[in-house]
PDB file of C-alpha atoms in Angstrom:
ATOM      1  CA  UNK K 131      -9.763 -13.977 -15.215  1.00  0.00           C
ATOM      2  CA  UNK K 132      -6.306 -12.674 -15.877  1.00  0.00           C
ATOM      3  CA  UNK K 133      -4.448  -9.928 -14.199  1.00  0.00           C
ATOM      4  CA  UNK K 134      -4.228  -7.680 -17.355  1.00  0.00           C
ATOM      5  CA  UNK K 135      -8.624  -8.239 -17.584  1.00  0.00           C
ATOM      6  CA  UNK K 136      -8.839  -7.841 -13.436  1.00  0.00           C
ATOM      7  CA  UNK K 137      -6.528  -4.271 -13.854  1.00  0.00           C
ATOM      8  CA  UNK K 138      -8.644  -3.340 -16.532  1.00  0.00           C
ATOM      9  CA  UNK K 139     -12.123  -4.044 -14.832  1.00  0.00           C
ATOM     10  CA  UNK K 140     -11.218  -2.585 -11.626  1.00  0.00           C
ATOM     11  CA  UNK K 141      -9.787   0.568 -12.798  1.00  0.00           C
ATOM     12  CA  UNK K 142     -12.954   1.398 -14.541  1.00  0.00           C
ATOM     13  CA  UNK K 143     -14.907   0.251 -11.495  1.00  0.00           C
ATOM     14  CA  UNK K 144     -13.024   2.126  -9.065  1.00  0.00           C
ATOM     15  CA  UNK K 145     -13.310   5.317 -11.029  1.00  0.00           C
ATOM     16  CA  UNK K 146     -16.948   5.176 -11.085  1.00  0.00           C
ATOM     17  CA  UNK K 147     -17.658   3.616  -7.354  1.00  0.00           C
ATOM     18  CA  UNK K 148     -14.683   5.277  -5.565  1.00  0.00           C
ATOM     19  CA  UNK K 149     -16.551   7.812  -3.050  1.00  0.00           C
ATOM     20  CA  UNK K 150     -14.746  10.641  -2.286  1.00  0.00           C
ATOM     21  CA  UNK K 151     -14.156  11.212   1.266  1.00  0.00           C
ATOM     22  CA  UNK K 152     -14.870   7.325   1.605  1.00  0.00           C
ATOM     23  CA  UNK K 153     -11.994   6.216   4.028  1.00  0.00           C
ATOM     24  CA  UNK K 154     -10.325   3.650   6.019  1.00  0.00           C
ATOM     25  CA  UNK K 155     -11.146   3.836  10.118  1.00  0.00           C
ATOM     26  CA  UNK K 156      -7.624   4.591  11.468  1.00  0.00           C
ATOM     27  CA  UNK K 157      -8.887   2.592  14.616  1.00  0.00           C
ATOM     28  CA  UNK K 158      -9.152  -0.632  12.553  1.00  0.00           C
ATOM     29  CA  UNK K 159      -5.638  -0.125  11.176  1.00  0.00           C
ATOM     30  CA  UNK K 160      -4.510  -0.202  15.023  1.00  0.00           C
ATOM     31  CA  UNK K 161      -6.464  -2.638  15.568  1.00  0.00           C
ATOM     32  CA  UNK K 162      -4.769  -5.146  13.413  1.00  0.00           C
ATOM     33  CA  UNK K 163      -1.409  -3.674  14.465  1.00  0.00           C
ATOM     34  CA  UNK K 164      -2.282  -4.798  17.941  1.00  0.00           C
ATOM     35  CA  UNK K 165      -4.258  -7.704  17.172  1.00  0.00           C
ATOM     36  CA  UNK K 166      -0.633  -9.134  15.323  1.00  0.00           C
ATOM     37  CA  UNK K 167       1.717  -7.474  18.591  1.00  0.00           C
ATOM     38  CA  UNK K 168       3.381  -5.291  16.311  1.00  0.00           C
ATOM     39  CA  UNK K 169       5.709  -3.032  17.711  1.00  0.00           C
ATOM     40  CA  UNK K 170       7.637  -1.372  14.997  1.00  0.00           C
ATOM     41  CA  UNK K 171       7.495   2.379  14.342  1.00  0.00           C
ATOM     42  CA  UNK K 172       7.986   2.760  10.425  1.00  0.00           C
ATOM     43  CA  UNK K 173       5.415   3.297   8.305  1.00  0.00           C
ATOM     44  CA  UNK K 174       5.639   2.904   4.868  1.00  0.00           C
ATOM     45  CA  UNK K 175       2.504   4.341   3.329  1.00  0.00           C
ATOM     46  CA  UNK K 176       1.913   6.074   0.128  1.00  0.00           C
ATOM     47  CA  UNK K 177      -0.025   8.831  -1.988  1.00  0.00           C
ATOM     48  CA  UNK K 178      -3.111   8.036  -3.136  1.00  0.00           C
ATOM     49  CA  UNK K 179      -3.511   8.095  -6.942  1.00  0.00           C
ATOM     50  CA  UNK K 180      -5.971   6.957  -9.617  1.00  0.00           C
ATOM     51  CA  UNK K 181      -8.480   6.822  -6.577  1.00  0.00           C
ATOM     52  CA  UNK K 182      -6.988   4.467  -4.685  1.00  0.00           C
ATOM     53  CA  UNK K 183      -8.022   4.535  -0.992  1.00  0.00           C
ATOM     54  CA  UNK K 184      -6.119   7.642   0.465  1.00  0.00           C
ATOM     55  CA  UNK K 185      -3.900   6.915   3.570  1.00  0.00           C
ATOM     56  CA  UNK K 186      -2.653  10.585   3.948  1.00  0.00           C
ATOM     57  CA  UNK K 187      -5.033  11.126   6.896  1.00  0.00           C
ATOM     58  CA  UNK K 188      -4.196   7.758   8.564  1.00  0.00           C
ATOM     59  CA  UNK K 189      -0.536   8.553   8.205  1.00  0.00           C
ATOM     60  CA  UNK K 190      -0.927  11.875   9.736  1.00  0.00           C
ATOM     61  CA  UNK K 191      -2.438  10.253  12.479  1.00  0.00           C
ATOM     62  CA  UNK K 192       0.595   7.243  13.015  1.00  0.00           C
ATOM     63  CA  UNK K 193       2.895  10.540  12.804  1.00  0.00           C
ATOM     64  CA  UNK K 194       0.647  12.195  16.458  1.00  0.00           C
ATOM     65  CA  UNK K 195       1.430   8.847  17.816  1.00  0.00           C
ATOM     66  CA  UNK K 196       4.972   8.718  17.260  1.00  0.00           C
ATOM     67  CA  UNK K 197       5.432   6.049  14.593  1.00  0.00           C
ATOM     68  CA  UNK K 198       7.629   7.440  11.597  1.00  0.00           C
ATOM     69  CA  UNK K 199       6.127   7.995   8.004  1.00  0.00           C
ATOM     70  CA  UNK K 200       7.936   7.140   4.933  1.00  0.00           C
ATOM     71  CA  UNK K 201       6.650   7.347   1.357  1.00  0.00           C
ATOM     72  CA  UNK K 202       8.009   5.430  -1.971  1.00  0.00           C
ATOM     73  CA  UNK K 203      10.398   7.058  -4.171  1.00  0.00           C
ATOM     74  CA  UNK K 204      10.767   5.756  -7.516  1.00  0.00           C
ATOM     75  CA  UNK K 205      14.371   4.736  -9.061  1.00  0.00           C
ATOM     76  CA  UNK K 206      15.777   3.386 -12.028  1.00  0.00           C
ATOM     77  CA  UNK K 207      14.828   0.271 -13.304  1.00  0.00           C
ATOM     78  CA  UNK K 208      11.108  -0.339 -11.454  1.00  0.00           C
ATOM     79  CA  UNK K 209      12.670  -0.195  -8.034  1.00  0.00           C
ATOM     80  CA  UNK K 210      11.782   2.166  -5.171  1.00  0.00           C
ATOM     81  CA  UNK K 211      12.643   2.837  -1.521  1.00  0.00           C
ATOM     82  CA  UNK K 212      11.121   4.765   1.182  1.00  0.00           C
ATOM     83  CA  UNK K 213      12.064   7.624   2.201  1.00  0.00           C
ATOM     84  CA  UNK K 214      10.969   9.759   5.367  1.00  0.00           C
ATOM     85  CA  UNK K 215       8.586  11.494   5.748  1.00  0.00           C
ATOM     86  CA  UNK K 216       6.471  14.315   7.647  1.00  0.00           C
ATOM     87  CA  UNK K 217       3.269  15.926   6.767  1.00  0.00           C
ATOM     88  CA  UNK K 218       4.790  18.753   6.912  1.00  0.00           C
ATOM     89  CA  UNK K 219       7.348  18.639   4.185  1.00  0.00           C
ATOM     90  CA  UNK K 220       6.545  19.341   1.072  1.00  0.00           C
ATOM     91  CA  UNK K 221       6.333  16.904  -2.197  1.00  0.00           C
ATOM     92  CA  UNK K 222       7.721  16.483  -5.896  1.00  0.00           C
ATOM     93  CA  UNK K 223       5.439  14.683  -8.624  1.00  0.00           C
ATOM     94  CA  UNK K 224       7.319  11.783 -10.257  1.00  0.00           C
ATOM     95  CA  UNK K 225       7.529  10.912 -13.696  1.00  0.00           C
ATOM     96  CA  UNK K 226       4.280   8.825 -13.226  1.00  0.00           C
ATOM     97  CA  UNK K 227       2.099  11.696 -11.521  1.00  0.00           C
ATOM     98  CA  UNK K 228       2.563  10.958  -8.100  1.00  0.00           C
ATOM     99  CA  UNK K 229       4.039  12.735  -5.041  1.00  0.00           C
ATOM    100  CA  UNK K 230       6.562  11.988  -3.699  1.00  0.00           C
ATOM    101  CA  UNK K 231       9.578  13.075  -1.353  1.00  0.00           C
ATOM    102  CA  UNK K 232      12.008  15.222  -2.535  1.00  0.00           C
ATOM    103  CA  UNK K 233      15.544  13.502  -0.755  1.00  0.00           C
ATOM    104  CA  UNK K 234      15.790  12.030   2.868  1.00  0.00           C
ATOM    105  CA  UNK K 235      16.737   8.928   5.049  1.00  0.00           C
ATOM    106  CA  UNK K 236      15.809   5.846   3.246  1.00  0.00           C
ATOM    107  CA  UNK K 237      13.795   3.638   5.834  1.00  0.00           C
ATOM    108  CA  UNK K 238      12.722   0.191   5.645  1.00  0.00           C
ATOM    109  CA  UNK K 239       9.306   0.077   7.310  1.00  0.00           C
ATOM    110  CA  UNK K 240       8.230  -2.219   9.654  1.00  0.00           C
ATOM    111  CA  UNK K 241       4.460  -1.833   8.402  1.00  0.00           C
ATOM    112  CA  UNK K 242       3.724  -1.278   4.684  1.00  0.00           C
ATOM    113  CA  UNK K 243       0.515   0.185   3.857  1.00  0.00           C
ATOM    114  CA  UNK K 244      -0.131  -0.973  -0.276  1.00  0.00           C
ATOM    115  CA  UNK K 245      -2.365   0.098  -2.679  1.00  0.00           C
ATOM    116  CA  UNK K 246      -4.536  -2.683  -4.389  1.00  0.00           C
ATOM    117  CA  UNK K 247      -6.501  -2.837  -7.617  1.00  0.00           C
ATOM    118  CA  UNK K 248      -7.911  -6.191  -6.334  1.00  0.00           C
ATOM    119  CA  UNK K 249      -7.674  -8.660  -3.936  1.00  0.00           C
ATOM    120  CA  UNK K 250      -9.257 -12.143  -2.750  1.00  0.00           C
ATOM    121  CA  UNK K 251      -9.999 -14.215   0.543  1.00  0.00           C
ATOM    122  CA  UNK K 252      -6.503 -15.525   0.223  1.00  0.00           C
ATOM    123  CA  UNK K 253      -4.762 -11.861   0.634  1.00  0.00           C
ATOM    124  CA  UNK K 254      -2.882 -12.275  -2.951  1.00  0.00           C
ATOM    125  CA  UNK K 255      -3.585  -8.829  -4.581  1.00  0.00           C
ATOM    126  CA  UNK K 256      -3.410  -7.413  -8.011  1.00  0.00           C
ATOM    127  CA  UNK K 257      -1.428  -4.369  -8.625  1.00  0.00           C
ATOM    128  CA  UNK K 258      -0.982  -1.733 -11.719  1.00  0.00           C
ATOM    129  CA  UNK K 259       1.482  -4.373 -13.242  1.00  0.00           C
ATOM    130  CA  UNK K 260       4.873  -2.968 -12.523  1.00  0.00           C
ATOM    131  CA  UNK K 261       5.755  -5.231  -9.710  1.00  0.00           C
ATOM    132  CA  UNK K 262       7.316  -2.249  -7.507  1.00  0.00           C
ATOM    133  CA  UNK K 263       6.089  -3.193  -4.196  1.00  0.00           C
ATOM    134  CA  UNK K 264       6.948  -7.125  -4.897  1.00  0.00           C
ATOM    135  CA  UNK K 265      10.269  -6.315  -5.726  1.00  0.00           C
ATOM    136  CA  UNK K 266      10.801  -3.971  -3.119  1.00  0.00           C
ATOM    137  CA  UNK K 267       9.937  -6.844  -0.480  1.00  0.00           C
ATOM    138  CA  UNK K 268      11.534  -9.416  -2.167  1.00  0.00           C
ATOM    139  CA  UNK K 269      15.003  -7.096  -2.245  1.00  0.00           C
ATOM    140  CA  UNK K 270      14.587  -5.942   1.536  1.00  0.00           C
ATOM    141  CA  UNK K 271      13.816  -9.320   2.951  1.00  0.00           C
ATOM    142  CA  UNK K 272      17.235 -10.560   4.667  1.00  0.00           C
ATOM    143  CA  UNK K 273      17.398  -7.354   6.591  1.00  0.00           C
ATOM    144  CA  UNK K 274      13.374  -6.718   7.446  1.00  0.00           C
ATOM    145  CA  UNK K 275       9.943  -8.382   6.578  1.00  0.00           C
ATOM    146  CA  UNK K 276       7.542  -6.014   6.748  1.00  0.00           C
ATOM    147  CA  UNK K 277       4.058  -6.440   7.856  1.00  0.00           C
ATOM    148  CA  UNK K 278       1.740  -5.985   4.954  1.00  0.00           C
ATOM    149  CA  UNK K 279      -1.704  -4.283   4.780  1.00  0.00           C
ATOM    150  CA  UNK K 280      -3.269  -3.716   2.080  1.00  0.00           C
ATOM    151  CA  UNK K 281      -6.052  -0.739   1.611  1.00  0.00           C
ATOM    152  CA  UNK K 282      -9.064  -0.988  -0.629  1.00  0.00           C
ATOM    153  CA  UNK K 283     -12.469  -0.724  -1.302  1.00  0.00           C
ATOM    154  CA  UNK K 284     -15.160  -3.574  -0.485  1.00  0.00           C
ATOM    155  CA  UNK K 285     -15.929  -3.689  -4.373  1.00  0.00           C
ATOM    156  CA  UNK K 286     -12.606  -4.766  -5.164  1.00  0.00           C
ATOM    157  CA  UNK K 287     -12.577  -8.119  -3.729  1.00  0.00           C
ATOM    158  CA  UNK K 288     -12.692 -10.843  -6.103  1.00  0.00           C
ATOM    159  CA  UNK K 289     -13.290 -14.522  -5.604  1.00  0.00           C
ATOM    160  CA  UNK K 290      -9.782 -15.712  -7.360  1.00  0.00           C
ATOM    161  CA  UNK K 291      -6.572 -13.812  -7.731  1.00  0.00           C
ATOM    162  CA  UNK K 292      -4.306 -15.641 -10.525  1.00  0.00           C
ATOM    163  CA  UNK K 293      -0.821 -15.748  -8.857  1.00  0.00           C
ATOM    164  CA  UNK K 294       3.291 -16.109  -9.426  1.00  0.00           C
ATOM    165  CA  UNK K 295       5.940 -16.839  -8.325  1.00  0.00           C
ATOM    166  CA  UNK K 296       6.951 -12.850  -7.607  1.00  0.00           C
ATOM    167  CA  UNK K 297       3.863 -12.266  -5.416  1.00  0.00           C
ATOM    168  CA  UNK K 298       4.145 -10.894  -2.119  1.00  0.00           C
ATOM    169  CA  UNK K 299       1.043 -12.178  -0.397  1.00  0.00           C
ATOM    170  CA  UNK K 300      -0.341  -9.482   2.221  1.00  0.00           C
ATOM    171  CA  UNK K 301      -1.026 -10.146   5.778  1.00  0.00           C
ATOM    172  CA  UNK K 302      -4.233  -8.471   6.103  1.00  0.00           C
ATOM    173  CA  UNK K 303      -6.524  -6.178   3.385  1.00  0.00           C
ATOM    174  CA  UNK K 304      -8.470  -3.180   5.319  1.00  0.00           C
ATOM    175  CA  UNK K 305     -11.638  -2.217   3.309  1.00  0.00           C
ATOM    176  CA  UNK K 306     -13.695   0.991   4.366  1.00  0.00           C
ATOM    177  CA  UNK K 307     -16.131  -1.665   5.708  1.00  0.00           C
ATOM    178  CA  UNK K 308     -13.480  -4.810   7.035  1.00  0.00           C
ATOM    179  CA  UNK K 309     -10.980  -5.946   8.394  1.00  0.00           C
ATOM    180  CA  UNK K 310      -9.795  -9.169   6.052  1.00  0.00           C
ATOM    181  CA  UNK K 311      -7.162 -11.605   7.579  1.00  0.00           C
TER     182      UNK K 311
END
């Protein structure tokens, strides 16, 4: 199957099997944070849109144990960067729909928490299609590489993800039901 067929499957399946209120266990995200020794303190998460799996509550939790929360901000030309953040701040909606911050301190995260449309055994995932969080890593790699999980749903696991040269394979994919390494 192609990416353009596996978007277009998944979107319709996760709009019609996406529980509300159906979440991630913030103990299995520490989990594989400790499981892999990792001891940086920026998070890179996001806002959930399209009903993707929403990290908000996970993120408030990181922020009660210290770790500092940045969210993507959308540039020119399909990049981003991410830019602190506290629950308590307030958000602007991008040209796509989705909150984001206002201004801040750009951060380079040590963890990045990605949205997924689809993923396989081999942790290559399939995205909306613009390639922001590929390029992001790609662009940031000589000063960090950041340790990637990416958060889905069970349902979205496929047996074969077609892949390219651009892909950023993730480290681990957190389901509300697994941890996938």
């Amino acid at each position: 199957m192609k990416k353009s067929q596996i978007r277009k499957k998944f979107l319709k399946l996760r709009e019609s099997k996406s529980q509300k209120g159906s979440t991630i266990n913030f103990k299995n995200i520490l989990k594989v944070l400790k499981k892999r020794g990792i001891k940086g303190k920026v998070i890179g998460g996001y806002y959930p849109y399209n009903n993707e799996i929403d990290c908000i509550q996970i993120l408030k939790k990181l922020e009660k144990k210290s770790y500092i929360i940045s969210l993507p901000k959308i540039k020119k030309n399909f990049q981003m960067d991410f830019i602190q953040w506290s629950s308590k701040e307030p958000l602007v909606i991008n040209k796509f729909g989705i909150p984001e911050p206002f201004d801040g301190k750009i951060k380079i995260p040590d963890i990045l928490l990605i949205p997924l449309l689809s993923f396989d055994a081999k942790l290559n995932r399939v995205g909306y299609g613009g390639g922001f969080y590929d390029r992001y890593i790609h662009r940031i790699k000589r000063k960090k590489k950041p340790f990637l999980i990416g958060l889905g749903y069970s349902f979205q696991r496929v047996k074969s993800v077609p892949v390219n040269r651009y892909d950023k394979k993730l480290d681990f994919v957190v389901t509300e039901r697994k941890i996938i390494e």
